[in-house]
Amino acid sequence: MSVLARTLATLATATLLALVPLATVTASSSAGERRVKPAVSVAASSHPVEGETVHFRGRTDRRATGARAVLKKKVRGTWTAVDRGRVRKSGRFALDDTARSGSVTYRVRVSKTARTRAASSKVVVDARSSADIDVVQLILDDTNTYRAQHDLPPLLLMDELTTVAQDWSDHMAESDDFRHNPDYTSQYPPGWTGAAENIAAGYEPDQVVDEWYDSPGHRANLLGEFTHLGIGYATSDTARYGTYFTQNFADY
């Protein structure tokens, strides 16, 4: 096994003192400002198969009624507009895109109005094809198989942790930058009492958990006292290793 072709790394922290609460995005303004910056939230429909429509439903401050809502997806590191709509009186908006193979990250940009400033969603929605969902399930199953062999309870897949893991796998694949996420704990939902991260690159999906298990540091995370897990998987035709995996563990 060539180190140049395949590589992995581990990172763990297990102290509540290391907790960095998740920052909350709120609408605020000073007394002298005319416009406020609204919060924007968005969620995608269940992970679709390639070629099907991904439906995005979101909401923002009602004072942004009539603002243009633009759905953007990241293509080779650049945000590209794929659909446009308007914020309704309820503060809600609806946008769509066509699913493609592989992992895709999205955000929504809401334009300014007479009462609100322009704002972007802080939640990046990951809409993946069924093939990538199968990879996530495979990694989860393989992880819990090893835990069962040691009489440990299974880890539960957590959407918020999967967003953290998927964003980092996307970053590594798009930037050809194989390293740990230096801020992963600050991206966790608050309330965790233990956290860890495994990353790997260059393996096939059915190999990666076995490779982690054969490495003492990674195995300690796989068998750690955690309750929840997030899993990220991304591919690249141009990055050195081709496949990039992230596991984010947490105890809640």
Tab-separated table of N, CA and C in Angstrom, residues 72-184:
chain	number	residue	atom	x	y	z
A	72	LYS	N	-28.151	28.705	-5.255
A	72	LYS	CA	-26.822	28.539	-5.845
A	72	LYS	C	-26.233	27.213	-5.426
A	73	LYS	N	-25.478	26.604	-6.320
A	73	LYS	CA	-24.754	25.396	-5.955
A	73	LYS	C	-23.274	25.591	-6.266
A	74	LYS	N	-22.451	24.874	-5.506
A	74	LYS	CA	-21.008	25.028	-5.671
A	74	LYS	C	-20.523	24.095	-6.770
A	75	VAL	N	-19.936	24.684	-7.806
A	75	VAL	CA	-19.389	23.935	-8.931
A	75	VAL	C	-17.910	24.274	-9.052
A	76	ARG	N	-17.059	23.292	-8.770
A	76	ARG	CA	-15.607	23.490	-8.821
A	76	ARG	C	-15.167	24.701	-8.006
A	77	GLY	N	-15.735	24.802	-6.824
A	77	GLY	CA	-15.344	25.862	-5.906
A	77	GLY	C	-16.027	27.187	-6.105
A	78	THR	N	-16.903	27.306	-7.111
A	78	THR	CA	-17.585	28.576	-7.396
A	78	THR	C	-19.087	28.402	-7.238
A	79	TRP	N	-19.728	29.372	-6.577
A	79	TRP	CA	-21.173	29.333	-6.420
A	79	TRP	C	-21.846	29.782	-7.712
A	80	THR	N	-22.723	28.937	-8.266
A	80	THR	CA	-23.399	29.192	-9.532
A	80	THR	C	-24.906	29.174	-9.333
A	81	ALA	N	-25.604	30.198	-9.834
A	81	ALA	CA	-27.056	30.269	-9.696
A	81	ALA	C	-27.729	29.215	-10.564
A	82	VAL	N	-28.710	28.501	-9.970
A	82	VAL	CA	-29.420	27.458	-10.719
A	82	VAL	C	-30.936	27.676	-10.743
A	83	ASP	N	-31.466	28.532	-9.857
A	83	ASP	CA	-32.900	28.822	-9.879
A	83	ASP	C	-33.149	30.125	-9.133
A	84	ARG	N	-34.259	30.793	-9.513
A	84	ARG	CA	-34.607	32.071	-8.901
A	84	ARG	C	-36.099	32.102	-8.584
A	85	GLY	N	-36.437	32.771	-7.506
A	85	GLY	CA	-37.836	32.912	-7.135
A	85	GLY	C	-38.008	34.165	-6.289
A	86	ARG	N	-39.184	34.306	-5.681
A	86	ARG	CA	-39.469	35.471	-4.846
A	86	ARG	C	-39.900	35.024	-3.450
A	87	VAL	N	-39.577	35.850	-2.460
A	87	VAL	CA	-40.026	35.603	-1.099
A	87	VAL	C	-41.495	36.007	-0.994
A	88	ARG	N	-42.339	35.086	-0.532
A	88	ARG	CA	-43.770	35.362	-0.409
A	88	ARG	C	-44.050	36.149	0.880
A	89	LYS	N	-45.302	36.584	1.019
A	89	LYS	CA	-45.687	37.367	2.189
A	89	LYS	C	-45.467	36.609	3.491
A	90	SER	N	-45.519	35.306	3.434
A	90	SER	CA	-45.295	34.477	4.614
A	90	SER	C	-43.820	34.406	4.997
A	91	GLY	N	-42.953	34.924	4.128
A	91	GLY	CA	-41.519	34.815	4.340
A	91	GLY	C	-40.923	33.555	3.739
A	92	ARG	N	-41.755	32.739	3.109
A	92	ARG	CA	-41.295	31.473	2.547
A	92	ARG	C	-40.931	31.620	1.069
A	93	PHE	N	-40.118	30.679	0.590
A	93	PHE	CA	-39.772	30.633	-0.833
A	93	PHE	C	-39.563	29.184	-1.234
A	94	ALA	N	-39.656	28.915	-2.549
A	94	ALA	CA	-39.507	27.561	-3.079
A	94	ALA	C	-38.631	27.608	-4.327
A	95	LEU	N	-37.651	26.730	-4.386
A	95	LEU	CA	-36.702	26.683	-5.497
A	95	LEU	C	-36.405	25.229	-5.841
A	96	ASP	N	-35.910	24.987	-7.049
A	96	ASP	CA	-35.669	23.617	-7.507
A	96	ASP	C	-34.351	23.510	-8.266
A	97	ASP	N	-33.841	22.286	-8.326
A	97	ASP	CA	-32.703	21.968	-9.185
A	97	ASP	C	-32.824	20.506	-9.590
A	98	THR	N	-32.079	20.115	-10.593
A	98	THR	CA	-32.054	18.725	-11.034
A	98	THR	C	-30.879	18.014	-10.386
A	99	ALA	N	-31.137	16.887	-9.765
A	99	ALA	CA	-30.085	16.144	-9.074
A	99	ALA	C	-29.080	15.591	-10.074
A	100	ARG	N	-27.826	15.619	-9.687
A	100	ARG	CA	-26.790	15.001	-10.498
A	100	ARG	C	-26.034	13.997	-9.631
A	101	SER	N	-25.261	13.145	-10.272
A	101	SER	CA	-24.486	12.160	-9.531
A	101	SER	C	-23.427	12.854	-8.697
A	102	GLY	N	-23.199	12.346	-7.527
A	102	GLY	CA	-22.183	12.902	-6.655
A	102	GLY	C	-22.753	13.848	-5.629
A	103	SER	N	-21.875	14.444	-4.852
A	103	SER	CA	-22.278	15.325	-3.768
A	103	SER	C	-22.378	16.769	-4.266
A	104	VAL	N	-23.449	17.450	-3.874
A	104	VAL	CA	-23.666	18.828	-4.288
A	104	VAL	C	-24.027	19.648	-3.057
A	105	THR	N	-23.424	20.804	-2.923
A	105	THR	CA	-23.774	21.691	-1.813
A	105	THR	C	-24.461	22.930	-2.358
A	106	TYR	N	-25.460	23.403	-1.616
A	106	TYR	CA	-26.297	24.519	-2.043
A	106	TYR	C	-26.390	25.588	-0.950
A	107	ARG	N	-26.724	26.782	-1.372
A	107	ARG	CA	-27.145	27.823	-0.437
A	107	ARG	C	-28.105	28.749	-1.173
A	108	VAL	N	-28.814	29.586	-0.432
A	108	VAL	CA	-29.765	30.527	-1.019
A	108	VAL	C	-29.355	31.951	-0.655
A	109	ARG	N	-29.373	32.820	-1.643
A	109	ARG	CA	-29.084	34.243	-1.455
A	109	ARG	C	-30.380	35.025	-1.630
A	110	VAL	N	-30.731	35.834	-0.645
A	110	VAL	CA	-31.930	36.671	-0.698
A	110	VAL	C	-31.496	38.117	-0.888
A	111	SER	N	-32.050	38.792	-1.899
A	111	SER	CA	-31.636	40.151	-2.225
A	111	SER	C	-32.179	41.152	-1.210
A	112	LYS	N	-31.664	42.357	-1.254
A	112	LYS	CA	-32.103	43.396	-0.329
A	112	LYS	C	-33.475	43.942	-0.740
A	113	THR	N	-34.150	44.509	0.240
A	113	THR	CA	-35.401	45.221	-0.007
A	113	THR	C	-35.299	46.571	0.703
A	114	ALA	N	-36.387	47.309	0.685
A	114	ALA	CA	-36.382	48.607	1.365
A	114	ALA	C	-36.208	48.450	2.871
A	115	ARG	N	-36.556	47.274	3.413
A	115	ARG	CA	-36.510	47.061	4.852
A	115	ARG	C	-35.444	46.073	5.294
A	116	THR	N	-34.883	45.302	4.369
A	116	THR	CA	-33.905	44.275	4.738
A	116	THR	C	-32.670	44.341	3.855
A	117	ARG	N	-31.568	43.903	4.409
A	117	ARG	CA	-30.326	43.799	3.660
A	117	ARG	C	-30.249	42.442	2.969
A	118	ALA	N	-29.349	42.313	2.017
A	118	ALA	CA	-29.127	41.024	1.365
A	118	ALA	C	-28.535	40.049	2.378
A	119	ALA	N	-28.900	38.763	2.237
A	119	ALA	CA	-28.420	37.750	3.175
A	119	ALA	C	-28.379	36.395	2.491
A	120	SER	N	-27.507	35.529	2.990
A	120	SER	CA	-27.395	34.169	2.472
A	120	SER	C	-27.720	33.170	3.574
A	121	SER	N	-28.202	32.016	3.173
A	121	SER	CA	-28.470	30.968	4.151
A	121	SER	C	-27.156	30.502	4.758
A	122	LYS	N	-27.154	30.265	6.039
A	122	LYS	CA	-25.977	29.772	6.728
A	122	LYS	C	-25.956	28.240	6.773
A	123	VAL	N	-27.064	27.625	6.452
A	123	VAL	CA	-27.115	26.176	6.390
A	123	VAL	C	-26.883	25.760	4.956
A	124	VAL	N	-25.803	25.077	4.689
A	124	VAL	CA	-25.517	24.581	3.352
A	124	VAL	C	-26.160	23.213	3.220
A	125	VAL	N	-27.068	23.091	2.293
A	125	VAL	CA	-27.834	21.862	2.137
A	125	VAL	C	-27.088	20.912	1.218
A	126	ASP	N	-26.942	19.676	1.642
A	126	ASP	CA	-26.255	18.673	0.844
A	126	ASP	C	-27.296	17.750	0.230
A	127	ALA	N	-27.448	17.784	-1.076
A	127	ALA	CA	-28.382	16.890	-1.767
A	127	ALA	C	-27.575	15.927	-2.605
A	128	ARG	N	-27.642	14.639	-2.283
A	128	ARG	CA	-26.819	13.650	-2.948
A	128	ARG	C	-27.667	12.630	-3.676
A	129	SER	N	-27.042	11.977	-4.624
A	129	SER	CA	-27.733	10.922	-5.352
A	129	SER	C	-27.834	9.683	-4.483
A	130	SER	N	-28.649	8.721	-4.898
A	130	SER	CA	-28.827	7.490	-4.132
A	130	SER	C	-27.523	6.734	-4.006
A	131	ALA	N	-26.624	6.849	-4.991
A	131	ALA	CA	-25.349	6.142	-4.931
A	131	ALA	C	-24.523	6.616	-3.742
A	132	ASP	N	-24.521	7.937	-3.476
A	132	ASP	CA	-23.763	8.451	-2.350
A	132	ASP	C	-24.429	8.114	-1.027
A	133	ILE	N	-25.755	8.067	-1.012
A	133	ILE	CA	-26.451	7.642	0.187
A	133	ILE	C	-26.053	6.223	0.528
A	134	ASP	N	-25.892	5.369	-0.464
A	134	ASP	CA	-25.471	3.995	-0.228
A	134	ASP	C	-24.090	3.951	0.407
A	135	VAL	N	-23.178	4.842	-0.003
A	135	VAL	CA	-21.839	4.892	0.585
A	135	VAL	C	-21.934	5.279	2.056
A	136	VAL	N	-22.735	6.276	2.377
A	136	VAL	CA	-22.906	6.692	3.766
A	136	VAL	C	-23.449	5.535	4.600
A	137	GLN	N	-24.448	4.851	4.085
A	137	GLN	CA	-25.030	3.728	4.822
A	137	GLN	C	-24.019	2.607	4.994
A	138	LEU	N	-23.212	2.358	3.970
A	138	LEU	CA	-22.187	1.323	4.060
A	138	LEU	C	-21.181	1.642	5.153
A	139	ILE	N	-20.720	2.889	5.202
A	139	ILE	CA	-19.745	3.281	6.226
A	139	ILE	C	-20.362	3.208	7.617
A	140	LEU	N	-21.608	3.626	7.746
A	140	LEU	CA	-22.298	3.531	9.034
A	140	LEU	C	-22.421	2.075	9.465
A	141	ASP	N	-22.849	1.212	8.555
A	141	ASP	CA	-23.018	-0.213	8.882
A	141	ASP	C	-21.693	-0.857	9.266
A	142	ASP	N	-20.637	-0.557	8.497
A	142	ASP	CA	-19.329	-1.145	8.799
A	142	ASP	C	-18.815	-0.670	10.151
A	143	THR	N	-19.033	0.604	10.449
A	143	THR	CA	-18.616	1.145	11.750
A	143	THR	C	-19.343	0.450	12.879
A	144	ASN	N	-20.655	0.304	12.749
A	144	ASN	CA	-21.436	-0.314	13.815
A	144	ASN	C	-21.197	-1.811	13.917
A	145	THR	N	-20.771	-2.453	12.841
A	145	THR	CA	-20.399	-3.870	12.913
A	145	THR	C	-19.197	-4.052	13.828
A	146	TYR	N	-18.191	-3.198	13.676
A	146	TYR	CA	-17.033	-3.277	14.558
A	146	TYR	C	-17.416	-2.950	15.993
A	147	ARG	N	-18.291	-1.993	16.185
A	147	ARG	CA	-18.715	-1.663	17.549
A	147	ARG	C	-19.457	-2.834	18.189
A	148	ALA	N	-20.284	-3.507	17.415
A	148	ALA	CA	-21.020	-4.662	17.941
A	148	ALA	C	-20.068	-5.775	18.368
A	149	GLN	N	-18.965	-5.933	17.644
A	149	GLN	CA	-17.984	-6.957	18.002
A	149	GLN	C	-17.343	-6.692	19.358
A	150	HIS	N	-17.420	-5.439	19.811
A	150	HIS	CA	-16.864	-5.057	21.103
A	150	HIS	C	-17.970	-4.746	22.119
A	151	ASP	N	-19.181	-5.225	21.819
A	151	ASP	CA	-20.339	-5.038	22.710
A	151	ASP	C	-20.618	-3.568	22.997
A	152	LEU	N	-20.440	-2.740	21.973
A	152	LEU	CA	-20.728	-1.318	22.095
A	152	LEU	C	-22.018	-0.988	21.361
A	153	PRO	N	-22.765	-0.003	21.834
A	153	PRO	CA	-24.013	0.368	21.155
A	153	PRO	C	-23.734	1.004	19.805
A	154	PRO	N	-24.667	0.881	18.861
A	154	PRO	CA	-24.466	1.476	17.542
A	154	PRO	C	-24.512	2.996	17.597
A	155	LEU	N	-23.799	3.631	16.686
A	155	LEU	CA	-23.864	5.074	16.542
A	155	LEU	C	-25.060	5.443	15.679
A	156	LEU	N	-25.692	6.565	15.997
A	156	LEU	CA	-26.829	7.063	15.239
A	156	LEU	C	-26.349	8.121	14.254
A	157	LEU	N	-26.793	8.009	13.010
A	157	LEU	CA	-26.431	9.010	12.015
A	157	LEU	C	-27.174	10.309	12.331
A	158	MET	N	-26.451	11.421	12.362
A	158	MET	CA	-27.018	12.720	12.725
A	158	MET	C	-26.835	13.683	11.558
A	159	ASP	N	-27.928	14.267	11.105
A	159	ASP	CA	-27.891	15.123	9.921
A	159	ASP	C	-26.921	16.290	10.084
A	160	GLU	N	-26.950	16.924	11.257
A	160	GLU	CA	-26.087	18.098	11.456
A	160	GLU	C	-24.609	17.718	11.395
A	161	LEU	N	-24.259	16.566	11.947
A	161	LEU	CA	-22.870	16.110	11.882
A	161	LEU	C	-22.502	15.680	10.470
A	162	THR	N	-23.465	15.102	9.747
A	162	THR	CA	-23.210	14.709	8.362
A	162	THR	C	-22.959	15.938	7.496
A	163	THR	N	-23.643	17.039	7.774
A	163	THR	CA	-23.372	18.279	7.043
A	163	THR	C	-21.942	18.736	7.278
A	164	VAL	N	-21.480	18.679	8.535
A	164	VAL	CA	-20.099	19.051	8.849
A	164	VAL	C	-19.122	18.152	8.096
A	165	ALA	N	-19.374	16.837	8.153
A	165	ALA	CA	-18.476	15.876	7.510
A	165	ALA	C	-18.488	16.024	5.993
A	166	GLN	N	-19.681	16.201	5.416
A	166	GLN	CA	-19.783	16.319	3.963
A	166	GLN	C	-19.121	17.595	3.461
A	167	ASP	N	-19.305	18.674	4.170
A	167	ASP	CA	-18.665	19.933	3.772
A	167	ASP	C	-17.147	19.778	3.753
A	168	TRP	N	-16.609	19.049	4.744
A	168	TRP	CA	-15.157	18.914	4.798
A	168	TRP	C	-14.642	17.963	3.707
A	169	SER	N	-15.366	16.880	3.444
A	169	SER	CA	-14.970	16.004	2.337
A	169	SER	C	-15.006	16.760	1.015
A	170	ASP	N	-16.039	17.588	0.828
A	170	ASP	CA	-16.121	18.408	-0.383
A	170	ASP	C	-14.924	19.352	-0.476
A	171	HIS	N	-14.579	19.952	0.663
A	171	HIS	CA	-13.437	20.875	0.666
A	171	HIS	C	-12.150	20.151	0.264
A	172	MET	N	-11.915	18.991	0.847
A	172	MET	CA	-10.690	18.258	0.537
A	172	MET	C	-10.642	17.871	-0.942
A	173	ALA	N	-11.786	17.423	-1.479
A	173	ALA	CA	-11.826	16.994	-2.876
A	173	ALA	C	-11.660	18.178	-3.833
A	174	GLU	N	-12.316	19.286	-3.515
A	174	GLU	CA	-12.280	20.443	-4.414
A	174	GLU	C	-10.951	21.189	-4.342
A	175	SER	N	-10.316	21.178	-3.153
A	175	SER	CA	-9.098	21.963	-2.947
A	175	SER	C	-7.836	21.106	-2.987
A	176	ASP	N	-7.986	19.788	-3.127
A	176	ASP	CA	-6.834	18.883	-3.065
A	176	ASP	C	-6.046	19.156	-1.788
A	177	ASP	N	-6.771	19.221	-0.668
A	177	ASP	CA	-6.211	19.658	0.611
A	177	ASP	C	-6.549	18.613	1.663
A	178	PHE	N	-5.681	17.605	1.817
A	178	PHE	CA	-5.958	16.516	2.751
A	178	PHE	C	-5.417	16.870	4.141
A	179	ARG	N	-6.312	17.261	4.993
A	179	ARG	CA	-5.974	17.588	6.381
A	179	ARG	C	-7.259	17.631	7.181
A	180	HIS	N	-7.103	17.701	8.512
A	180	HIS	CA	-8.277	17.768	9.374
A	180	HIS	C	-8.941	19.137	9.315
A	181	ASN	N	-10.227	19.115	9.572
A	181	ASN	CA	-10.996	20.340	9.706
A	181	ASN	C	-10.584	21.017	11.017
A	182	PRO	N	-9.941	22.174	10.965
A	182	PRO	CA	-9.453	22.793	12.205
A	182	PRO	C	-10.560	23.335	13.099
A	183	ASP	N	-11.769	23.478	12.559
A	183	ASP	CA	-12.866	24.090	13.324
A	183	ASP	C	-14.077	23.178	13.446
A	184	TYR	N	-13.872	21.863	13.345
A	184	TYR	CA	-15.055	21.008	13.256
A	184	TYR	C	-15.951	21.082	14.491
